[in-house]
Amino acid sequence: MTEWAGHPGADGFVGVFDSGVGGVSVLQHLVRELPGEEFHYFGDSAHAPYGAKTADEVQSLSHEIARRMLADGAKALVIACNTATSAAAPYLRAHYPQIPIIGVEPALKPAVLAGGSGKVLVMATEVTLALDKFHRLEEQWAQDAQVVTVACGGLVECVERGDLDDPALHEVLERLVGRYRGDVDRVVLGCTHYPFARKQIADVLGDVRFFDGGEGTARQLRRMLESHGLLREGYHGSVSFASSIDTPEEAALYQRFFNLPC
Ligand code: DGL
């Protein structure tokens, strides 16, 4: 087992990971915000969905990915997954205190602050909604708006299959959130896979505003790299992809999603 050889400094890469292709929606924001950085993306598609596992399983899968990325020379990690952030971020930060570790969280605060006449719908995985991190967020913000939450089992699998025009995706969305049509005007995309299905969600819910954590995560990564003296500026950055399903089809899927508007 290769172990961490010490901090690589500003020349190291930024490791970004998720249970699959979803975190690519966050990666798009990271690259836009920090074009001089080298990003290595890992999607654990072989183990997706994380949202149907126990928090302990998600923590141990996340730790294994983090350990490998740090052994390979990561200077910072972005957990581009709400589920893994809730289940593993405090543990990973305690384990690797020298490394900036940035997570994502459902963008409930901006959705509530945006104001509106309808309810705020939070779509996320079962694990994300069940853990303390979300409960704290809800306690803080849910007095200022009517918030409804839906654990969206089955949605990640549809996105992982890569066919966003598949009628099965529409059926899953209709079953999960169809009853809120006309009742909600803001939707928090609390799983990084969901921004890829934004259009399909709008087809079911009608005229709604979407909120996701991608942009805020990118700004937070910049702040953390700056404060740790790790920012790489004046370089031409790069992006590489790897998946635990190591096939050309999977590599092509990641590349295609990187170029999709989301
Ligand atoms: N993309 C992930 C998230 O943000 C995880 C989805 C899953 O694997 O269930 O929660």
GROMACS .gro file of C-alpha atoms and ligand atoms in nm:
model
  272
    1MET     CA    1   0.000   0.000   0.000
    2THR     CA    2   0.155   0.334  -0.107
    3GLU     CA    3   0.139   0.585   0.174
    4TRP     CA    4   0.137   0.961   0.182
    5ALA     CA    5   0.488   1.092   0.117
    6GLY     CA    6   0.424   1.440   0.261
    7HIS     CA    7   0.269   1.757   0.130
    8PRO     CA    8   0.348   1.818  -0.239
    9GLY     CA    9   0.307   2.199  -0.213
   10ALA     CA   10   0.150   2.418  -0.483
   11ASP     CA   11   0.267   2.187  -0.763
   12GLY     CA   12   0.046   1.903  -0.646
   13PHE     CA   13  -0.287   1.837  -0.810
   14VAL     CA   14  -0.639   1.892  -0.678
   15GLY     CA   15  -0.813   1.557  -0.629
   16VAL     CA   16  -1.187   1.564  -0.692
   17PHE     CA   17  -1.411   1.266  -0.626
   18ASP     CA   18  -1.768   1.144  -0.621
   19SER     CA   19  -1.956   0.815  -0.629
   20GLY     CA   20  -1.964   0.848  -1.008
   21VAL     CA   21  -2.013   1.101  -1.283
   22GLY     CA   22  -2.214   1.350  -1.068
   23GLY     CA   23  -1.914   1.538  -0.930
   24VAL     CA   24  -1.828   1.638  -1.285
   25SER     CA   25  -2.100   1.904  -1.240
   26VAL     CA   26  -1.886   2.050  -0.959
   27LEU     CA   27  -1.564   2.002  -1.156
   28GLN     CA   28  -1.701   2.230  -1.430
   29HIS     CA   29  -1.721   2.514  -1.173
   30LEU     CA   30  -1.377   2.434  -1.028
   31VAL     CA   31  -1.208   2.455  -1.368
   32ARG     CA   32  -1.387   2.782  -1.450
   33GLU     CA   33  -1.280   2.937  -1.117
   34LEU     CA   34  -0.924   2.799  -1.115
   35PRO     CA   35  -0.806   2.747  -1.474
   36GLY     CA   36  -0.439   2.717  -1.372
   37GLU     CA   37  -0.486   2.407  -1.157
   38GLU     CA   38  -0.429   2.043  -1.241
   39PHE     CA   39  -0.747   1.848  -1.153
   40HIS     CA   40  -0.761   1.469  -1.120
   41TYR     CA   41  -1.120   1.344  -1.108
   42PHE     CA   42  -1.216   1.003  -0.974
   43GLY     CA   43  -1.568   0.861  -0.998
   44ASP     CA   44  -1.642   0.551  -0.798
   45SER     CA   45  -1.906   0.431  -1.045
   46ALA     CA   46  -1.848   0.066  -0.949
   47HIS     CA   47  -1.991   0.147  -0.605
   48ALA     CA   48  -2.262   0.401  -0.700
   49PRO     CA   49  -2.506   0.489  -0.561
   50TYR     CA   50  -2.348   0.592  -0.230
   51GLY     CA   51  -2.689   0.723  -0.120
   52ALA     CA   52  -2.820   0.369  -0.073
   53LYS     CA   53  -2.528   0.259   0.148
   54THR     CA   54  -2.470   0.305   0.518
   55ALA     CA   55  -2.281   0.613   0.635
   56ASP     CA   56  -1.997   0.385   0.754
   57GLU     CA   57  -1.965   0.225   0.411
   58VAL     CA   58  -1.955   0.567   0.243
   59GLN     CA   59  -1.691   0.683   0.492
   60SER     CA   60  -1.469   0.386   0.427
   61LEU     CA   61  -1.502   0.410   0.044
   62SER     CA   62  -1.424   0.784   0.066
   63HIS     CA   63  -1.123   0.723   0.289
   64GLU     CA   64  -0.978   0.473   0.043
   65ILE     CA   65  -1.013   0.722  -0.245
   66ALA     CA   66  -0.860   1.005  -0.039
   67ARG     CA   67  -0.570   0.784   0.072
   68ARG     CA   68  -0.491   0.692  -0.287
   69MET     CA   69  -0.514   1.050  -0.415
   70LEU     CA   70  -0.284   1.178  -0.142
   71ALA     CA   71  -0.033   0.899  -0.207
   72ASP     CA   72  -0.039   1.008  -0.575
   73GLY     CA   73   0.042   1.372  -0.489
   74ALA     CA   74  -0.284   1.559  -0.423
   75LYS     CA   75  -0.236   1.897  -0.249
   76ALA     CA   76  -0.608   1.940  -0.178
   77LEU     CA   77  -0.924   1.731  -0.203
   78VAL     CA   78  -1.272   1.826  -0.316
   79ILE     CA   79  -1.543   1.583  -0.209
   80ALA     CA   80  -1.777   1.656  -0.501
   81CYS     CA   81  -2.053   1.453  -0.341
   82ASN     CA   82  -2.308   1.566  -0.082
   83THR     CA   83  -2.346   1.212   0.050
   84ALA     CA   84  -1.973   1.155   0.102
   85THR     CA   85  -1.930   1.504   0.249
   86SER     CA   86  -2.199   1.432   0.511
   87ALA     CA   87  -2.066   1.085   0.588
   88ALA     CA   88  -1.689   1.136   0.566
   89ALA     CA   89  -1.568   1.499   0.561
   90PRO     CA   90  -1.516   1.543   0.939
   91TYR     CA   91  -1.337   1.207   0.956
   92LEU     CA   92  -1.110   1.286   0.659
   93ARG     CA   93  -1.027   1.634   0.793
   94ALA     CA   94  -0.931   1.483   1.128
   95HIS     CA   95  -0.721   1.218   0.954
   96TYR     CA   96  -0.539   1.456   0.714
   97PRO     CA   97  -0.526   1.790   0.898
   98GLN     CA   98  -0.249   1.927   0.672
   99ILE     CA   99  -0.463   1.902   0.358
  100PRO     CA  100  -0.743   2.140   0.257
  101ILE     CA  101  -1.053   1.920   0.221
  102ILE     CA  102  -1.352   2.096   0.069
  103GLY     CA  103  -1.697   1.941   0.068
  104VAL     CA  104  -2.034   2.027  -0.080
  105GLU     CA  105  -2.368   2.077   0.091
  106PRO     CA  106  -2.724   2.129  -0.031
  107ALA     CA  107  -2.765   2.497  -0.125
  108LEU     CA  108  -3.058   2.550   0.114
  109LYS     CA  109  -2.933   2.885   0.243
  110PRO     CA  110  -2.925   3.060  -0.099
  111ALA     CA  111  -3.260   2.904  -0.192
  112VAL     CA  112  -3.426   3.036   0.124
  113LEU     CA  113  -3.260   3.376   0.095
  114ALA     CA  114  -3.372   3.410  -0.267
  115GLY     CA  115  -3.732   3.437  -0.141
  116GLY     CA  116  -4.043   3.333  -0.329
  117SER     CA  117  -4.411   3.251  -0.291
  118GLY     CA  118  -4.392   2.871  -0.307
  119LYS     CA  119  -4.217   2.600  -0.111
  120VAL     CA  120  -3.850   2.505  -0.132
  121LEU     CA  121  -3.798   2.146  -0.245
  122VAL     CA  122  -3.473   1.980  -0.141
  123MET     CA  123  -3.382   1.678  -0.354
  124ALA     CA  124  -3.097   1.467  -0.213
  125THR     CA  125  -2.996   1.111  -0.129
  126GLU     CA  126  -3.135   0.923   0.166
  127VAL     CA  127  -2.798   0.935   0.347
  128THR     CA  128  -2.759   1.312   0.298
  129LEU     CA  129  -3.105   1.382   0.437
  130ALA     CA  130  -3.059   1.143   0.731
  131LEU     CA  131  -2.730   1.277   0.867
  132ASP     CA  132  -2.666   1.557   1.115
  133LYS     CA  133  -2.509   1.795   0.866
  134PHE     CA  134  -2.841   1.837   0.686
  135HIS     CA  135  -3.041   1.852   1.009
  136ARG     CA  136  -2.827   2.144   1.124
  137LEU     CA  137  -2.873   2.320   0.791
  138GLU     CA  138  -3.248   2.267   0.809
  139GLU     CA  139  -3.265   2.395   1.168
  140GLN     CA  140  -3.082   2.707   1.063
  141TRP     CA  141  -3.281   2.791   0.749
  142ALA     CA  142  -3.616   2.615   0.748
  143GLN     CA  143  -3.793   2.871   0.972
  144ASP     CA  144  -3.768   3.128   0.693
  145ALA     CA  145  -3.942   2.921   0.423
  146GLN     CA  146  -4.159   2.615   0.384
  147VAL     CA  147  -3.912   2.338   0.309
  148VAL     CA  148  -3.997   1.990   0.181
  149THR     CA  149  -3.738   1.716   0.137
  150VAL     CA  150  -3.744   1.418  -0.097
  151ALA     CA  151  -3.494   1.130  -0.086
  152CYS     CA  152  -3.452   1.062  -0.456
  153GLY     CA  153  -3.372   0.690  -0.470
  154GLY     CA  154  -3.327   0.571  -0.829
  155LEU     CA  155  -3.229   0.906  -0.979
  156VAL     CA  156  -2.852   0.863  -0.954
  157GLU     CA  157  -2.873   0.529  -1.136
  158CYS     CA  158  -3.055   0.699  -1.427
  159VAL     CA  159  -2.789   0.970  -1.455
  160GLU     CA  160  -2.506   0.712  -1.428
  161ARG     CA  161  -2.653   0.529  -1.729
  162GLY     CA  162  -2.582   0.845  -1.926
  163ASP     CA  163  -2.903   0.860  -2.132
  164LEU     CA  164  -3.074   1.174  -2.009
  165ASP     CA  165  -3.346   1.142  -2.275
  166ASP     CA  166  -3.450   0.799  -2.152
  167PRO     CA  167  -3.824   0.801  -2.068
  168ALA     CA  168  -3.734   0.599  -1.756
  169LEU     CA  169  -3.572   0.915  -1.612
  170HIS     CA  170  -3.897   1.107  -1.662
  171GLU     CA  171  -4.093   0.829  -1.495
  172VAL     CA  172  -3.861   0.823  -1.193
  173LEU     CA  173  -3.888   1.201  -1.156
  174GLU     CA  174  -4.265   1.195  -1.192
  175ARG     CA  175  -4.284   0.933  -0.917
  176LEU     CA  176  -4.043   1.118  -0.687
  177VAL     CA  177  -4.147   1.482  -0.721
  178GLY     CA  178  -4.448   1.502  -0.957
  179ARG     CA  179  -4.683   1.570  -0.666
  180TYR     CA  180  -4.505   1.901  -0.595
  181ARG     CA  181  -4.583   2.052  -0.937
  182GLY     CA  182  -4.725   2.402  -0.883
  183ASP     CA  183  -4.644   2.388  -0.512
  184VAL     CA  184  -4.269   2.460  -0.515
  185ASP     CA  185  -4.090   2.749  -0.682
  186ARG     CA  186  -3.731   2.673  -0.572
  187VAL     CA  187  -3.547   2.343  -0.601
  188VAL     CA  188  -3.224   2.261  -0.419
  189LEU     CA  189  -3.024   2.005  -0.614
  190GLY     CA  190  -2.868   1.839  -0.309
  191CYS     CA  191  -2.682   1.568  -0.499
  192THR     CA  192  -2.415   1.647  -0.756
  193HIS     CA  193  -2.568   1.409  -1.011
  194TYR     CA  194  -2.892   1.608  -1.029
  195PRO     CA  195  -2.771   1.924  -1.213
  196PHE     CA  196  -2.733   1.703  -1.521
  197ALA     CA  197  -3.108   1.633  -1.503
  198ARG     CA  198  -3.205   1.998  -1.447
  199LYS     CA  199  -3.405   2.016  -1.770
  200GLN     CA  200  -3.586   1.688  -1.700
  201ILE     CA  201  -3.669   1.804  -1.345
  202ALA     CA  202  -3.809   2.130  -1.485
  203ASP     CA  203  -4.018   1.928  -1.733
  204VAL     CA  204  -4.188   1.765  -1.432
  205LEU     CA  205  -4.204   2.062  -1.192
  206GLY     CA  206  -4.266   2.351  -1.430
  207ASP     CA  207  -4.134   2.699  -1.364
  208VAL     CA  208  -3.884   2.668  -1.076
  209ARG     CA  209  -3.548   2.818  -0.984
  210PHE     CA  210  -3.259   2.579  -0.918
  211PHE     CA  211  -2.986   2.601  -0.655
  212ASP     CA  212  -2.677   2.384  -0.635
  213GLY     CA  213  -2.353   2.403  -0.444
  214GLY     CA  214  -2.106   2.397  -0.737
  215GLU     CA  215  -2.020   2.765  -0.759
  216GLY     CA  216  -1.983   2.810  -0.383
  217THR     CA  217  -1.757   2.506  -0.367
  218ALA     CA  218  -1.530   2.651  -0.636
  219ARG     CA  219  -1.501   2.981  -0.446
  220GLN     CA  220  -1.428   2.793  -0.124
  221LEU     CA  221  -1.152   2.591  -0.296
  222ARG     CA  222  -0.992   2.916  -0.418
  223ARG     CA  223  -1.004   3.064  -0.064
  224MET     CA  224  -0.853   2.749   0.088
  225LEU     CA  225  -0.573   2.722  -0.169
  226GLU     CA  226  -0.496   3.092  -0.122
  227SER     CA  227  -0.489   3.073   0.257
  228HIS     CA  228  -0.262   2.764   0.246
  229GLY     CA  229  -0.027   2.924  -0.012
  230LEU     CA  230  -0.116   2.649  -0.261
  231LEU     CA  231  -0.265   2.843  -0.551
  232ARG     CA  232  -0.111   2.775  -0.894
  233GLU     CA  233  -0.146   3.082  -1.110
  234GLY     CA  234  -0.002   3.172  -1.448
  235TYR     CA  235  -0.012   2.809  -1.561
  236HIS     CA  236  -0.225   2.630  -1.814
  237GLY     CA  237  -0.425   2.383  -1.605
  238SER     CA  238  -0.544   2.035  -1.695
  239VAL     CA  239  -0.818   1.783  -1.618
  240SER     CA  240  -0.794   1.404  -1.613
  241PHE     CA  241  -1.061   1.142  -1.541
  242ALA     CA  242  -1.053   0.799  -1.381
  243SER     CA  243  -1.331   0.568  -1.273
  244SER     CA  244  -1.353   0.246  -1.075
  245ILE     CA  245  -1.526   0.109  -1.387
  246ASP     CA  246  -1.216   0.114  -1.601
  247THR     CA  247  -1.358   0.090  -1.953
  248PRO     CA  248  -1.334   0.317  -2.261
  249GLU     CA  249  -1.714   0.363  -2.251
  250GLU     CA  250  -1.696   0.493  -1.895
  251ALA     CA  251  -1.409   0.730  -1.980
  252ALA     CA  252  -1.613   0.862  -2.275
  253LEU     CA  253  -1.915   0.916  -2.046
  254TYR     CA  254  -1.712   1.130  -1.804
  255GLN     CA  255  -1.566   1.335  -2.088
  256ARG     CA  256  -1.913   1.383  -2.242
  257PHE     CA  257  -2.062   1.497  -1.911
  258PHE     CA  258  -1.774   1.740  -1.860
  259ASN     CA  259  -1.888   1.914  -2.180
  260LEU     CA  260  -2.260   1.914  -2.098
  261PRO     CA  261  -2.422   2.235  -1.975
  262CYS     CA  262  -2.550   2.177  -1.624
  263DGL     N1  263  -2.339   1.257  -0.624
  263DGL     C1  264  -2.363   1.220  -0.494
  263DGL     C2  265  -2.416   1.326  -0.402
  263DGL     O1  266  -2.390   1.441  -0.425
  263DGL     C3  267  -2.390   1.079  -0.455
  263DGL     C4  268  -2.500   1.010  -0.522
  263DGL     C5  269  -2.502   0.861  -0.489
  263DGL     O2  270  -2.407   0.793  -0.525
  263DGL     O3  271  -2.602   0.819  -0.431
  263DGL     O4  272  -2.483   1.299  -0.305
   0.00000   0.00000   0.00000
